[in-house]
Amino acid sequence: MTSIFDSYQLGGFKLPNRIVMSPMTRNRATPDGLATPSMATYYAQRATAGLIVTESTQPSLQGQSAPYTPGLHNDEQVAAWRAVTAAVHANGGRIFTQLLHAGRVSHPEIAGHHPVAPSAIALNAEVFTGSKGLLPAPVPRALSAQEVRDQVQAFADAARRAIDAGFDGVELQGASGYLIQQFLSSNANQRTDAYGGSVTGRIRFAVEVAEAVADAIGADRVGIRVSPGGQVWEMVEDDVPQLYSALIDALAPIGLAYLHAIAITEEDALFALRKAWPTTFIVNPGGRFGPRYTDRAWADQWLANGADLISFGRAYIANPDLVERLRIGAPLNESDRDTWYGGGDAGYLDYISHQH
C-alpha cells in the first residue's frame, strides 16, 4: 500500500516523500513585494516536504490581493526571491511558487490600481487594505477582450521570472475565488464574448493561461490548483460536473505537471477528477474537514483512492518538521492564529522542531 513517505517522480523531480506544503498567505513581504531574509528562513525550515508551493505571488501589480504579498513582475522581485529558492535548495528541497491574480478581490488602496475582473460585478465583502483596515470591495472594471489576453501574458511573463528566480516551477491559482475562478464562475462572469456565457467560454481564460505558461517554461514545471464548487469570495459554479469535466478535457493535452484539488466538493466529484486527470493528482483536505486537515488516516485513504500527493497547509505553520512528526507519530504544535497574517518573526520562524 502506498505511503505518504514513499518517493515520487513529479515530472523531472524526484520527491523524497508525497507530502506537499500547500500555499499559504503570510503577508511578510516588503511593501513593494520583495521576498525577505525571514521568508528564506521560513521556507528553508520546511524543505523536508516533498514539494513546497509558496504563498500566492502576484504576476502583476494590478493582480495584488493584499498588502505585503510578494510579486514576480520586476527584476528586484526576482533578485529577492533568489535568496529564498537558494536556501530551500541548499536544504535539499524543491519549491514552486503559486501565481495568483486577485481579480475583483482587491482595492485601489492595496496597490494603487483599480481592480479588474471578468465583469463589473462587485464582491459583497470587505478586503484588508493595510493602513486603512477593512474596506468594502469596489465594483471592478470589466476587462476588455484584449486586456484578458494581456493578463494571460502577465502570467507567462511571471512564470519566466519565477524560473529566473530559481523556482523549480509554478502553480496557477485557479481556486479560492481569485481571477481564474472568477472566469469559471457563473456569477462573477457575466460576459457575452468568447470568455463568458457557455462552459466553453468560461473555461477559456484558465486554459489560455495554462497554455501560455506551459509554453513559457515547460508544461512539466506547471501545476494548477482548483476548488470545484468552492464558494470562497462568493463564488458560484452552477454546473460543477460539466464545468470541471470540460476544464480537465481542455487542460489534459497540455501535459501539466499536476492538478491540485481542494477537497471541498463531494468525494464522488473528486474521484471523477482523479479518473479524468492524466498526470499527478494532489489532494488538499481543505477547510470543510476542520481538525482533519492533518489526519494521517485521511491522507492514506486518499492515496489508496488514487491521489499521488497530499498537501497540508495550516499544519505547516507551526510544524516546520511536519514530515518527521507524521513519520514518528509525534504531537503537532498548535499555531497562533494572531500571527498567521503579517507581523515579524514571532509565529513565523520560532516554532520548535521535534526533539527525539
GROMACS .gro file of C-alpha atoms in nm:
model
  356
    1MET     CA    1   0.000   0.000   0.000
    2THR     CA    2   0.130   0.344  -0.094
    3SER     CA    3   0.253   0.559   0.195
    4ILE     CA    4   0.295   0.937   0.219
    5PHE     CA    5   0.661   0.861   0.295
    6ASP     CA    6   0.724   0.687  -0.037
    7SER     CA    7   0.923   0.873  -0.301
    8TYR     CA    8   0.751   1.004  -0.613
    9GLN     CA    9   0.861   1.121  -0.957
   10LEU     CA   10   0.695   1.455  -1.035
   11GLY     CA   11   0.796   1.544  -1.388
   12GLY     CA   12   1.172   1.589  -1.373
   13PHE     CA   13   1.181   1.596  -0.993
   14LYS     CA   14   1.233   1.302  -0.757
   15LEU     CA   15   1.034   1.385  -0.444
   16PRO     CA   16   1.158   1.206  -0.130
   17ASN     CA   17   0.802   1.180   0.003
   18ARG     CA   18   0.445   1.252  -0.104
   19ILE     CA   19   0.385   1.542   0.133
   20VAL     CA   20   0.333   1.885  -0.022
   21MET     CA   21   0.344   2.213   0.169
   22SER     CA   22   0.034   2.393   0.048
   23PRO     CA   23   0.044   2.764  -0.044
   24MET     CA   24  -0.047   2.990   0.248
   25THR     CA   25  -0.050   3.368   0.252
   26ARG     CA   26   0.163   3.502   0.538
   27ASN     CA   27   0.189   3.875   0.443
   28ARG     CA   28   0.554   3.917   0.530
   29ALA     CA   29   0.699   4.055   0.207
   30THR     CA   30   0.808   4.419   0.188
   31PRO     CA   31   0.554   4.687   0.086
   32ASP     CA   32   0.686   4.670  -0.271
   33GLY     CA   33   0.650   4.293  -0.295
   34LEU     CA   34   1.006   4.180  -0.224
   35ALA     CA   35   1.077   3.850  -0.052
   36THR     CA   36   1.274   3.893   0.272
   37PRO     CA   37   1.553   3.706   0.453
   38SER     CA   38   1.293   3.583   0.701
   39MET     CA   39   1.095   3.430   0.415
   40ALA     CA   40   1.409   3.247   0.304
   41THR     CA   41   1.450   3.103   0.654
   42TYR     CA   42   1.080   3.011   0.678
   43TYR     CA   43   1.078   2.807   0.359
   44ALA     CA   44   1.422   2.654   0.421
   45GLN     CA   45   1.296   2.528   0.760
   46ARG     CA   46   1.027   2.332   0.571
   47ALA     CA   47   1.247   2.190   0.295
   48THR     CA   48   1.188   1.829   0.404
   49ALA     CA   49   0.848   1.848   0.231
   50GLY     CA   50   0.838   1.653  -0.092
   51LEU     CA   51   0.741   1.980  -0.257
   52ILE     CA   52   0.689   2.334  -0.126
   53VAL     CA   53   0.437   2.559  -0.300
   54THR     CA   54   0.489   2.914  -0.179
   55GLU     CA   55   0.236   3.171  -0.075
   56SER     CA   56   0.044   3.344  -0.351
   57THR     CA   57   0.259   3.571  -0.564
   58GLN     CA   58   0.111   3.838  -0.790
   59PRO     CA   59   0.205   3.826  -1.160
   60SER     CA   60   0.131   4.199  -1.193
   61LEU     CA   61   0.082   4.492  -0.959
   62GLN     CA   62  -0.282   4.505  -1.068
   63GLY     CA   63  -0.321   4.146  -0.952
   64GLN     CA   64  -0.216   4.210  -0.589
   65SER     CA   65  -0.470   4.075  -0.342
   66ALA     CA   66  -0.344   4.211  -0.010
   67PRO     CA   67  -0.066   4.421   0.144
   68TYR     CA   68   0.276   4.265   0.200
   69THR     CA   69   0.234   3.987  -0.055
   70PRO     CA   70   0.527   3.910  -0.285
   71GLY     CA   71   0.536   3.970  -0.658
   72LEU     CA   72   0.712   3.844  -0.969
   73HIS     CA   73   0.668   4.136  -1.204
   74ASN     CA   74   1.002   4.318  -1.184
   75ASP     CA   75   1.374   4.247  -1.163
   76GLU     CA   76   1.404   4.346  -0.797
   77GLN     CA   77   1.143   4.088  -0.700
   78VAL     CA   78   1.326   3.821  -0.900
   79ALA     CA   79   1.651   3.903  -0.721
   80ALA     CA   80   1.484   3.892  -0.378
   81TRP     CA   81   1.325   3.552  -0.446
   82ARG     CA   82   1.665   3.405  -0.543
   83ALA     CA   83   1.769   3.404  -0.177
   84VAL     CA   84   1.455   3.203  -0.091
   85THR     CA   85   1.497   2.941  -0.362
   86ALA     CA   86   1.868   2.910  -0.290
   87ALA     CA   87   1.801   2.848   0.080
   88VAL     CA   88   1.544   2.578   0.004
   89HIS     CA   89   1.770   2.408  -0.248
   90ALA     CA   90   2.064   2.425  -0.005
   91ASN     CA   91   1.848   2.230   0.242
   92GLY     CA   92   1.764   1.969  -0.021
   93GLY     CA   93   1.414   2.092  -0.107
   94ARG     CA   94   1.207   2.160  -0.417
   95ILE     CA   95   0.999   2.476  -0.449
   96PHE     CA   96   0.726   2.602  -0.682
   97THR     CA   97   0.563   2.942  -0.646
   98GLN     CA   98   0.190   2.998  -0.675
   99LEU     CA   99   0.088   3.271  -0.920
  100LEU     CA  100  -0.234   3.445  -0.813
  101HIS     CA  101  -0.415   3.734  -0.976
  102ALA     CA  102  -0.670   3.874  -0.733
  103GLY     CA  103  -0.920   4.000  -0.988
  104ARG     CA  104  -1.204   4.166  -0.801
  105VAL     CA  105  -1.069   4.061  -0.458
  106SER     CA  106  -0.864   4.377  -0.420
  107HIS     CA  107  -0.884   4.752  -0.363
  108PRO     CA  108  -0.709   5.064  -0.500
  109GLU     CA  109  -0.559   5.120  -0.154
  110ILE     CA  110  -0.363   4.794  -0.184
  111ALA     CA  111  -0.159   4.853  -0.498
  112GLY     CA  112  -0.276   5.180  -0.643
  113HIS     CA  113  -0.470   5.009  -0.921
  114HIS     CA  114  -0.846   4.971  -0.957
  115PRO     CA  115  -0.940   4.601  -0.952
  116VAL     CA  116  -1.027   4.430  -1.279
  117ALA     CA  117  -1.246   4.125  -1.329
  118PRO     CA  118  -1.439   3.932  -1.594
  119SER     CA  119  -1.740   4.158  -1.532
  120ALA     CA  120  -1.818   4.476  -1.339
  121ILE     CA  121  -1.978   4.286  -1.052
  122ALA     CA  122  -1.864   4.380  -0.703
  123LEU     CA  123  -1.776   4.140  -0.429
  124ASN     CA  124  -2.015   4.191  -0.138
  125ALA     CA  125  -1.738   4.178   0.118
  126GLU     CA  126  -1.460   4.380   0.277
  127VAL     CA  127  -1.096   4.340   0.184
  128PHE     CA  128  -0.796   4.418   0.402
  129THR     CA  129  -0.609   4.722   0.272
  130GLY     CA  130  -0.336   4.765   0.530
  131SER     CA  131  -0.324   5.106   0.695
  132LYS     CA  132  -0.691   5.177   0.624
  133GLY     CA  133  -0.805   4.841   0.754
  134LEU     CA  134  -1.105   4.662   0.607
  135LEU     CA  135  -1.285   4.845   0.326
  136PRO     CA  136  -1.572   4.736   0.101
  137ALA     CA  137  -1.452   4.582  -0.224
  138PRO     CA  138  -1.522   4.829  -0.508
  139VAL     CA  139  -1.703   4.748  -0.831
  140PRO     CA  140  -1.425   4.610  -1.052
  141ARG     CA  141  -1.365   4.727  -1.405
  142ALA     CA  142  -1.454   4.463  -1.665
  143LEU     CA  143  -1.157   4.357  -1.873
  144SER     CA  144  -1.177   4.408  -2.249
  145ALA     CA  145  -1.100   4.104  -2.464
  146GLN     CA  146  -0.755   4.244  -2.539
  147GLU     CA  147  -0.694   4.306  -2.168
  148VAL     CA  148  -0.787   3.944  -2.095
  149ARG     CA  149  -0.514   3.839  -2.336
  150ASP     CA  150  -0.280   4.084  -2.162
  151GLN     CA  151  -0.349   3.909  -1.831
  152VAL     CA  152  -0.266   3.574  -1.992
  153GLN     CA  153   0.066   3.725  -2.100
  154ALA     CA  154   0.128   3.858  -1.748
  155PHE     CA  155   0.105   3.503  -1.610
  156ALA     CA  156   0.350   3.377  -1.873
  157ASP     CA  157   0.594   3.661  -1.804
  158ALA     CA  158   0.577   3.597  -1.428
  159ALA     CA  159   0.640   3.225  -1.485
  160ARG     CA  160   0.958   3.309  -1.679
  161ARG     CA  161   1.067   3.534  -1.393
  162ALA     CA  162   0.997   3.253  -1.147
  163ILE     CA  163   1.238   3.023  -1.327
  164ASP     CA  164   1.491   3.309  -1.343
  165ALA     CA  165   1.447   3.345  -0.966
  166GLY     CA  166   1.539   2.980  -0.914
  167PHE     CA  167   1.196   2.825  -0.867
  168ASP     CA  168   1.154   2.469  -0.989
  169GLY     CA  169   0.810   2.553  -1.130
  170VAL     CA  170   0.485   2.741  -1.076
  171GLU     CA  171   0.132   2.664  -0.964
  172LEU     CA  172  -0.157   2.859  -1.115
  173GLN     CA  173  -0.416   2.965  -0.858
  174GLY     CA  174  -0.742   2.859  -1.020
  175ALA     CA  175  -0.920   2.820  -0.686
  176SER     CA  176  -1.049   3.017  -0.388
  177GLY     CA  177  -1.234   3.297  -0.567
  178TYR     CA  178  -0.949   3.472  -0.749
  179LEU     CA  179  -0.931   3.577  -1.115
  180ILE     CA  180  -0.911   3.237  -1.282
  181GLN     CA  181  -1.204   3.103  -1.079
  182GLN     CA  182  -1.391   3.430  -1.134
  183PHE     CA  183  -1.386   3.347  -1.505
  184LEU     CA  184  -1.501   2.991  -1.429
  185SER     CA  185  -1.787   3.108  -1.212
  186SER     CA  186  -2.143   3.167  -1.319
  187ASN     CA  187  -2.194   3.476  -1.102
  188ALA     CA  188  -1.874   3.684  -1.135
  189ASN     CA  189  -1.851   3.615  -1.508
  190GLN     CA  190  -2.145   3.764  -1.697
  191ARG     CA  191  -1.955   3.818  -2.021
  192THR     CA  192  -2.117   3.761  -2.357
  193ASP     CA  193  -1.795   3.733  -2.560
  194ALA     CA  194  -1.565   3.434  -2.610
  195TYR     CA  195  -1.461   3.441  -2.242
  196GLY     CA  196  -1.809   3.402  -2.093
  197GLY     CA  197  -2.154   3.256  -2.132
  198SER     CA  198  -2.121   2.886  -2.203
  199VAL     CA  199  -1.895   2.645  -2.014
  200THR     CA  200  -1.663   2.659  -2.315
  201GLY     CA  201  -1.637   3.035  -2.278
  202ARG     CA  202  -1.590   3.033  -1.903
  203ILE     CA  203  -1.300   2.784  -1.910
  204ARG     CA  204  -1.120   2.969  -2.190
  205PHE     CA  205  -0.916   3.203  -1.968
  206ALA     CA  206  -0.791   2.920  -1.744
  207VAL     CA  207  -0.691   2.713  -2.046
  208GLU     CA  208  -0.518   3.004  -2.222
  209VAL     CA  209  -0.322   3.087  -1.906
  210ALA     CA  210  -0.215   2.723  -1.867
  211GLU     CA  211  -0.112   2.703  -2.235
  212ALA     CA  212   0.085   3.028  -2.222
  213VAL     CA  213   0.268   2.938  -1.901
  214ALA     CA  214   0.345   2.586  -2.027
  215ASP     CA  215   0.483   2.737  -2.348
  216ALA     CA  216   0.694   2.979  -2.144
  217ILE     CA  217   0.863   2.738  -1.902
  218GLY     CA  218   0.764   2.383  -2.000
  219ALA     CA  219   0.443   2.201  -1.904
  220ASP     CA  220   0.631   1.971  -1.665
  221ARG     CA  221   0.705   2.275  -1.445
  222VAL     CA  222   0.341   2.391  -1.423
  223GLY     CA  223   0.058   2.283  -1.194
  224ILE     CA  224  -0.289   2.425  -1.142
  225ARG     CA  225  -0.498   2.442  -0.825
  226VAL     CA  226  -0.878   2.413  -0.838
  227SER     CA  227  -1.162   2.415  -0.587
  228PRO     CA  228  -1.463   2.262  -0.767
  229GLY     CA  229  -1.781   2.406  -0.622
  230GLY     CA  230  -1.577   2.627  -0.389
  231GLN     CA  231  -1.765   2.931  -0.259
  232VAL     CA  232  -1.476   3.139  -0.120
  233TRP     CA  233  -1.520   3.510  -0.203
  234GLU     CA  234  -1.881   3.446  -0.313
  235MET     CA  235  -1.804   3.213  -0.599
  236VAL     CA  236  -2.098   3.031  -0.760
  237GLU     CA  237  -2.047   2.749  -1.008
  238ASP     CA  238  -2.388   2.628  -1.121
  239ASP     CA  239  -2.267   2.330  -1.321
  240VAL     CA  240  -1.970   2.184  -1.136
  241PRO     CA  241  -1.954   1.837  -1.302
  242GLN     CA  242  -1.994   1.976  -1.655
  243LEU     CA  243  -1.765   2.273  -1.590
  244TYR     CA  244  -1.475   2.073  -1.447
  245SER     CA  245  -1.515   1.789  -1.695
  246ALA     CA  246  -1.477   2.043  -1.975
  247LEU     CA  247  -1.185   2.212  -1.798
  248ILE     CA  248  -0.999   1.885  -1.745
  249ASP     CA  249  -1.061   1.778  -2.107
  250ALA     CA  250  -0.915   2.108  -2.228
  251LEU     CA  251  -0.618   2.109  -1.989
  252ALA     CA  252  -0.520   1.742  -2.028
  253PRO     CA  253  -0.350   1.775  -2.369
  254ILE     CA  254  -0.121   2.049  -2.236
  255GLY     CA  255   0.058   1.795  -2.016
  256LEU     CA  256   0.075   1.997  -1.694
  257ALA     CA  257   0.275   1.851  -1.406
  258TYR     CA  258  -0.020   1.826  -1.170
  259LEU     CA  259  -0.374   1.913  -1.072
  260HIS     CA  260  -0.405   2.032  -0.709
  261ALA     CA  261  -0.764   1.988  -0.590
  262ILE     CA  262  -0.906   2.129  -0.267
  263ALA     CA  263  -1.144   1.871  -0.124
  264ILE     CA  264  -1.447   2.092  -0.069
  265THR     CA  265  -1.683   1.913  -0.304
  266GLU     CA  266  -1.831   1.565  -0.271
  267GLU     CA  267  -1.586   1.278  -0.289
  268ASP     CA  268  -1.753   1.132  -0.599
  269ALA     CA  269  -1.671   1.454  -0.786
  270LEU     CA  270  -1.310   1.433  -0.672
  271PHE     CA  271  -1.290   1.069  -0.779
  272ALA     CA  272  -1.415   1.173  -1.123
  273LEU     CA  273  -1.143   1.440  -1.140
  274ARG     CA  274  -0.878   1.184  -1.044
  275LYS     CA  275  -1.002   0.942  -1.308
  276ALA     CA  276  -1.005   1.208  -1.581
  277TRP     CA  277  -0.675   1.378  -1.497
  278PRO     CA  278  -0.380   1.217  -1.679
  279THR     CA  279  -0.085   1.328  -1.465
  280THR     CA  280  -0.010   1.381  -1.096
  281PHE     CA  281  -0.312   1.443  -0.874
  282ILE     CA  282  -0.265   1.633  -0.545
  283VAL     CA  283  -0.543   1.649  -0.286
  284ASN     CA  284  -0.569   1.909  -0.012
  285PRO     CA  285  -0.818   1.841   0.270
  286GLY     CA  286  -0.948   2.198   0.259
  287GLY     CA  287  -1.149   2.381   0.521
  288ARG     CA  288  -1.454   2.159   0.537
  289PHE     CA  289  -1.278   1.893   0.740
  290GLY     CA  290  -1.175   2.120   1.027
  291PRO     CA  291  -0.936   1.930   1.256
  292ARG     CA  292  -0.891   1.658   0.993
  293TYR     CA  293  -0.652   1.875   0.797
  294THR     CA  294  -0.358   1.679   0.938
  295ASP     CA  295  -0.527   1.342   0.962
  296ARG     CA  296  -0.277   1.076   0.854
  297ALA     CA  297  -0.562   0.828   0.804
  298TRP     CA  298  -0.734   1.071   0.568
  299ALA     CA  299  -0.412   1.106   0.370
  300ASP     CA  300  -0.366   0.729   0.350
  301GLN     CA  301  -0.726   0.687   0.237
  302TRP     CA  302  -0.676   0.935  -0.045
  303LEU     CA  303  -0.353   0.771  -0.158
  304ALA     CA  304  -0.543   0.443  -0.170
  305ASN     CA  305  -0.812   0.616  -0.377
  306GLY     CA  306  -0.562   0.726  -0.638
  307ALA     CA  307  -0.416   1.056  -0.520
  308ASP     CA  308  -0.043   1.079  -0.582
  309LEU     CA  309   0.046   1.355  -0.333
  310ILE     CA  310  -0.124   1.507  -0.027
  311SER     CA  311  -0.086   1.875   0.057
  312PHE     CA  312  -0.101   2.017   0.407
  313GLY     CA  313  -0.147   2.385   0.483
  314ARG     CA  314  -0.213   2.504   0.837
  315ALA     CA  315  -0.018   2.217   0.993
  316TYR     CA  316   0.296   2.355   0.828
  317ILE     CA  317   0.267   2.692   1.000
  318ALA     CA  318   0.362   2.557   1.342
  319ASN     CA  319   0.542   2.239   1.236
  320PRO     CA  320   0.837   2.305   1.006
  321ASP     CA  321   0.934   1.940   1.058
  322LEU     CA  322   0.586   1.809   0.973
  323VAL     CA  323   0.723   1.517   0.769
  324GLU     CA  324   0.921   1.385   1.065
  325ARG     CA  325   0.635   1.441   1.311
  326LEU     CA  326   0.398   1.245   1.091
  327ARG     CA  327   0.660   0.974   1.041
  328ILE     CA  328   0.711   0.909   1.414
  329GLY     CA  329   0.360   1.000   1.528
  330ALA     CA  330   0.478   1.298   1.734
  331PRO     CA  331   0.218   1.552   1.851
  332LEU     CA  332   0.176   1.862   1.640
  333ASN     CA  333   0.235   2.217   1.760
  334GLU     CA  334  -0.068   2.445   1.754
  335SER     CA  335  -0.023   2.766   1.557
  336ASP     CA  336  -0.101   3.113   1.687
  337ARG     CA  337  -0.381   3.249   1.466
  338ASP     CA  338  -0.297   3.606   1.563
  339THR     CA  339   0.034   3.575   1.376
  340TRP     CA  340  -0.090   3.395   1.065
  341TYR     CA  341  -0.102   3.713   0.859
  342GLY     CA  342   0.171   3.974   0.883
  343GLY     CA  343   0.392   4.076   1.170
  344GLY     CA  344   0.750   3.988   1.239
  345ASP     CA  345   0.931   3.661   1.301
  346ALA     CA  346   0.717   3.567   1.603
  347GLY     CA  347   0.472   3.299   1.494
  348TYR     CA  348   0.673   3.265   1.175
  349LEU     CA  349   1.025   3.141   1.247
  350ASP     CA  350   1.008   3.045   1.613
  351TYR     CA  351   0.819   2.712   1.608
  352ILE     CA  352   1.034   2.438   1.755
  353SER     CA  353   1.115   2.121   1.566
  354HIS     CA  354   1.053   1.791   1.740
  355GLN     CA  355   1.343   1.668   1.951
  356HIS     CA  356   1.384   1.295   1.983
   0.00000   0.00000   0.00000
